[in-house]
Amino acid sequence: MTTFKVGYLIGSLAKESINRKLATALTRIAPEHLSFTEIPIRDLPLYSYDYDADYPPVARAFKDAIAGVDAVLFVTPEYNRSIPGALKNAIDWASRPYGQNSFTRKPSAVIGTSPGAIGTAVGQQHLRSVLGFCNSPQMNAPEAYIQFTPGLITDQGDVTNASTAEFLRMYMAEFHQFIVRVYTALPRDA
Ligand SMILES: Cc1cc2nc3c(=O)[nH]c(=O)nc-3n(C[C@H](O)[C@H](O)[C@H](O)COP(=O)(O)O)c2cc1C
């Protein structure tokens, strides 16, 4: 069976990010036919179209990394009921210059965790809207709004609650199937 390359973006820059813990858990729990690479957003300068004629190396590398994977997984906190500015900035870099949008036809999925009861639901809706404009086919379901409680996921990505672990396993299995369906309908070189 084909192995698909998944690049994952973590929306948080925080050292103790709970979304980083979630991302680690997802890469560990995922089906074996997905391989994972983090695509870091931390060092990107703020985007301006003044750079379009000549991207700085860090932004070029970021854009190339998005272009080089088969699918993208967004693991992000919700900031003020939206996505963190750093993540939006990263998406803007990859989406430009005009006509060279790296997200076009690139399957994606969105997930996030927060201590709040609705577990990033509003932020994820904003992200889905952005990705829709960027022409990324998105996994619609299952949705995953993970309420983080202390110790739910260790730094090493161990999920300590059995039903949460099972849900995350199912979520990643569905993401794998979604990627397979996208590329079955439309081969990568089409
Ligand atoms: C600027 C800021 C805005 C926040 N806004 C929200 C919010 O809208 N909804 C929410 O559930 N949590 C919100 N939080 C709390 C975050 O969910 C919490 O800090 C969480 O740990 C962030 O994820 P991270 O650890 O991966 O960065 C906010 C935190 C910050 C720093």
PDB file of N, CA and C and ligand atoms in Angstrom, residues 10-14 16-21 75-82 113-123, ligand 1:
ATOM      1  N   ILE A  10       1.807  23.039  13.585  1.00  0.00           N
ATOM      2  CA  ILE A  10       1.315  23.278  14.940  1.00  0.00           C
ATOM      3  C   ILE A  10       1.114  24.778  15.084  1.00  0.00           C
ATOM      4  N   GLY A  11      -0.107  25.179  15.397  1.00  0.00           N
ATOM      5  CA  GLY A  11      -0.439  26.602  15.419  1.00  0.00           C
ATOM      6  C   GLY A  11       0.167  27.362  16.577  1.00  0.00           C
ATOM      7  N   SER A  12       0.663  26.659  17.579  1.00  0.00           N
ATOM      8  CA  SER A  12       1.204  27.301  18.782  1.00  0.00           C
ATOM      9  C   SER A  12       2.718  27.404  18.725  1.00  0.00           C
ATOM     10  N   LEU A  13       3.243  28.520  19.231  1.00  0.00           N
ATOM     11  CA  LEU A  13       4.692  28.686  19.365  1.00  0.00           C
ATOM     12  C   LEU A  13       5.152  28.438  20.808  1.00  0.00           C
ATOM     13  N   ALA A  14       4.229  28.089  21.677  1.00  0.00           N
ATOM     14  CA  ALA A  14       4.561  27.971  23.105  1.00  0.00           C
ATOM     15  C   ALA A  14       5.387  26.722  23.390  1.00  0.00           C
ATOM     16  N   GLU A  16       5.443  24.848  26.031  1.00  0.00           N
ATOM     17  CA  GLU A  16       4.676  23.766  26.665  1.00  0.00           C
ATOM     18  C   GLU A  16       3.343  23.536  25.951  1.00  0.00           C
ATOM     19  N   SER A  17       3.317  23.800  24.682  1.00  0.00           N
ATOM     20  CA  SER A  17       2.059  23.731  23.928  1.00  0.00           C
ATOM     21  C   SER A  17       1.322  22.400  24.094  1.00  0.00           C
ATOM     22  N   ILE A  18       0.049  22.520  24.460  1.00  0.00           N
ATOM     23  CA  ILE A  18      -0.763  21.298  24.539  1.00  0.00           C
ATOM     24  C   ILE A  18      -1.083  20.779  23.136  1.00  0.00           C
ATOM     25  N   ASN A  19      -1.099  21.666  22.164  1.00  0.00           N
ATOM     26  CA  ASN A  19      -1.332  21.218  20.789  1.00  0.00           C
ATOM     27  C   ASN A  19      -0.127  20.467  20.230  1.00  0.00           C
ATOM     28  N   ARG A  20       1.056  20.823  20.687  1.00  0.00           N
ATOM     29  CA  ARG A  20       2.239  20.036  20.310  1.00  0.00           C
ATOM     30  C   ARG A  20       2.143  18.629  20.895  1.00  0.00           C
ATOM     31  N   LYS A  21       1.687  18.530  22.126  1.00  0.00           N
ATOM     32  CA  LYS A  21       1.497  17.189  22.722  1.00  0.00           C
ATOM     33  C   LYS A  21       0.477  16.394  21.893  1.00  0.00           C
ATOM     34  N   VAL A  75      -2.809  21.251  13.510  1.00  0.00           N
ATOM     35  CA  VAL A  75      -3.092  20.996  14.927  1.00  0.00           C
ATOM     36  C   VAL A  75      -2.930  22.342  15.617  1.00  0.00           C
ATOM     37  N   THR A  76      -4.040  22.945  16.010  1.00  0.00           N
ATOM     38  CA  THR A  76      -3.918  24.351  16.407  1.00  0.00           C
ATOM     39  C   THR A  76      -4.786  24.733  17.594  1.00  0.00           C
ATOM     40  N   PRO A  77      -4.256  25.631  18.410  1.00  0.00           N
ATOM     41  CA  PRO A  77      -5.098  26.226  19.442  1.00  0.00           C
ATOM     42  C   PRO A  77      -6.068  27.232  18.828  1.00  0.00           C
ATOM     43  N   GLU A  78      -7.008  27.637  19.646  1.00  0.00           N
ATOM     44  CA  GLU A  78      -7.910  28.740  19.302  1.00  0.00           C
ATOM     45  C   GLU A  78      -7.458  29.951  20.102  1.00  0.00           C
ATOM     46  N   TYR A  79      -7.199  31.050  19.393  1.00  0.00           N
ATOM     47  CA  TYR A  79      -6.849  32.300  20.068  1.00  0.00           C
ATOM     48  C   TYR A  79      -7.955  33.311  19.796  1.00  0.00           C
ATOM     49  N   ASN A  80      -8.568  33.772  20.859  1.00  0.00           N
ATOM     50  CA  ASN A  80      -9.622  34.775  20.737  1.00  0.00           C
ATOM     51  C   ASN A  80     -10.642  34.395  19.668  1.00  0.00           C
ATOM     52  N   ARG A  81     -11.034  33.106  19.762  1.00  0.00           N
ATOM     53  CA  ARG A  81     -12.064  32.538  18.883  1.00  0.00           C
ATOM     54  C   ARG A  81     -11.655  32.517  17.414  1.00  0.00           C
ATOM     55  N   SER A  82     -10.346  32.508  17.159  1.00  0.00           N
ATOM     56  CA  SER A  82      -9.872  32.362  15.790  1.00  0.00           C
ATOM     57  C   SER A  82      -8.578  31.545  15.827  1.00  0.00           C
ATOM     58  N   THR A 113      -6.801  21.378  20.415  1.00  0.00           N
ATOM     59  CA  THR A 113      -7.186  21.161  21.806  1.00  0.00           C
ATOM     60  C   THR A 113      -7.048  22.445  22.609  1.00  0.00           C
ATOM     61  N   SER A 114      -7.914  22.546  23.590  1.00  0.00           N
ATOM     62  CA  SER A 114      -7.972  23.715  24.461  1.00  0.00           C
ATOM     63  C   SER A 114      -8.514  23.263  25.809  1.00  0.00           C
ATOM     64  N   PRO A 115      -8.160  23.973  26.882  1.00  0.00           N
ATOM     65  CA  PRO A 115      -8.804  23.643  28.155  1.00  0.00           C
ATOM     66  C   PRO A 115     -10.295  23.992  28.156  1.00  0.00           C
ATOM     67  N   GLY A 116     -10.704  24.815  27.232  1.00  0.00           N
ATOM     68  CA  GLY A 116     -12.107  25.250  27.181  1.00  0.00           C
ATOM     69  C   GLY A 116     -13.039  24.143  26.725  1.00  0.00           C
ATOM     70  N   ALA A 117     -14.315  24.293  27.095  1.00  0.00           N
ATOM     71  CA  ALA A 117     -15.297  23.226  26.872  1.00  0.00           C
ATOM     72  C   ALA A 117     -15.538  22.942  25.394  1.00  0.00           C
ATOM     73  N   ILE A 118     -15.385  23.942  24.531  1.00  0.00           N
ATOM     74  CA  ILE A 118     -15.669  23.692  23.115  1.00  0.00           C
ATOM     75  C   ILE A 118     -14.404  23.381  22.322  1.00  0.00           C
ATOM     76  N   GLY A 119     -13.275  23.240  23.033  1.00  0.00           N
ATOM     77  CA  GLY A 119     -12.084  22.630  22.448  1.00  0.00           C
ATOM     78  C   GLY A 119     -11.658  23.120  21.077  1.00  0.00           C
ATOM     79  N   THR A 120     -11.608  24.427  20.850  1.00  0.00           N
ATOM     80  CA  THR A 120     -11.119  25.060  19.609  1.00  0.00           C
ATOM     81  C   THR A 120     -12.132  25.051  18.461  1.00  0.00           C
ATOM     82  N   ALA A 121     -13.396  24.773  18.757  1.00  0.00           N
ATOM     83  CA  ALA A 121     -14.400  24.628  17.684  1.00  0.00           C
ATOM     84  C   ALA A 121     -14.518  25.893  16.831  1.00  0.00           C
ATOM     85  N   VAL A 122     -14.504  27.058  17.459  1.00  0.00           N
ATOM     86  CA  VAL A 122     -14.708  28.289  16.684  1.00  0.00           C
ATOM     87  C   VAL A 122     -13.464  28.600  15.843  1.00  0.00           C
ATOM     88  N   GLY A 123     -12.295  28.425  16.447  1.00  0.00           N
ATOM     89  CA  GLY A 123     -11.057  28.632  15.694  1.00  0.00           C
ATOM     90  C   GLY A 123     -10.984  27.709  14.488  1.00  0.00           C
TER      91      GLY A 123
HETATM   92  C1  LIG B   1      -4.000  35.032  23.179  1.00  0.00           C
HETATM   93  C2  LIG B   1      -4.783  33.849  23.691  1.00  0.00           C
HETATM   94  C3  LIG B   1      -6.113  33.728  23.344  1.00  0.00           C
HETATM   95  C4  LIG B   1      -6.842  32.609  23.756  1.00  0.00           C
HETATM   96  N1  LIG B   1      -8.123  32.452  23.317  1.00  0.00           N
HETATM   97  C5  LIG B   1      -8.767  31.284  23.542  1.00  0.00           C
HETATM   98  C6  LIG B   1     -10.005  31.002  22.906  1.00  0.00           C
HETATM   99  O1  LIG B   1     -10.541  31.793  22.136  1.00  0.00           O
HETATM  100  N2  LIG B   1     -10.584  29.805  23.144  1.00  0.00           N
HETATM  101  C7  LIG B   1     -10.009  28.870  23.967  1.00  0.00           C
HETATM  102  O2  LIG B   1     -10.572  27.794  24.146  1.00  0.00           O
HETATM  103  N3  LIG B   1      -8.838  29.111  24.593  1.00  0.00           N
HETATM  104  C8  LIG B   1      -8.198  30.282  24.384  1.00  0.00           C
HETATM  105  N4  LIG B   1      -6.976  30.521  24.956  1.00  0.00           N
HETATM  106  C9  LIG B   1      -6.423  29.544  25.902  1.00  0.00           C
HETATM  107  C10 LIG B   1      -5.698  28.451  25.134  1.00  0.00           C
HETATM  108  O3  LIG B   1      -6.626  27.455  24.772  1.00  0.00           O
HETATM  109  C11 LIG B   1      -4.603  27.849  26.001  1.00  0.00           C
HETATM  110  O4  LIG B   1      -3.624  28.832  26.308  1.00  0.00           O
HETATM  111  C12 LIG B   1      -3.917  26.671  25.312  1.00  0.00           C
HETATM  112  O5  LIG B   1      -2.917  26.148  26.156  1.00  0.00           O
HETATM  113  C13 LIG B   1      -3.309  27.109  23.990  1.00  0.00           C
HETATM  114  O6  LIG B   1      -2.792  25.998  23.299  1.00  0.00           O
HETATM  115  P1  LIG B   1      -1.199  25.754  23.230  1.00  0.00           P
HETATM  116  O7  LIG B   1      -0.767  25.354  24.646  1.00  0.00           O
HETATM  117  O8  LIG B   1      -1.034  24.646  22.264  1.00  0.00           O
HETATM  118  O9  LIG B   1      -0.573  27.040  22.824  1.00  0.00           O
HETATM  119  C14 LIG B   1      -6.241  31.640  24.581  1.00  0.00           C
HETATM  120  C15 LIG B   1      -4.893  31.794  24.940  1.00  0.00           C
HETATM  121  C16 LIG B   1      -4.184  32.866  24.501  1.00  0.00           C
HETATM  122  C17 LIG B   1      -2.716  32.975  24.867  1.00  0.00           C
END
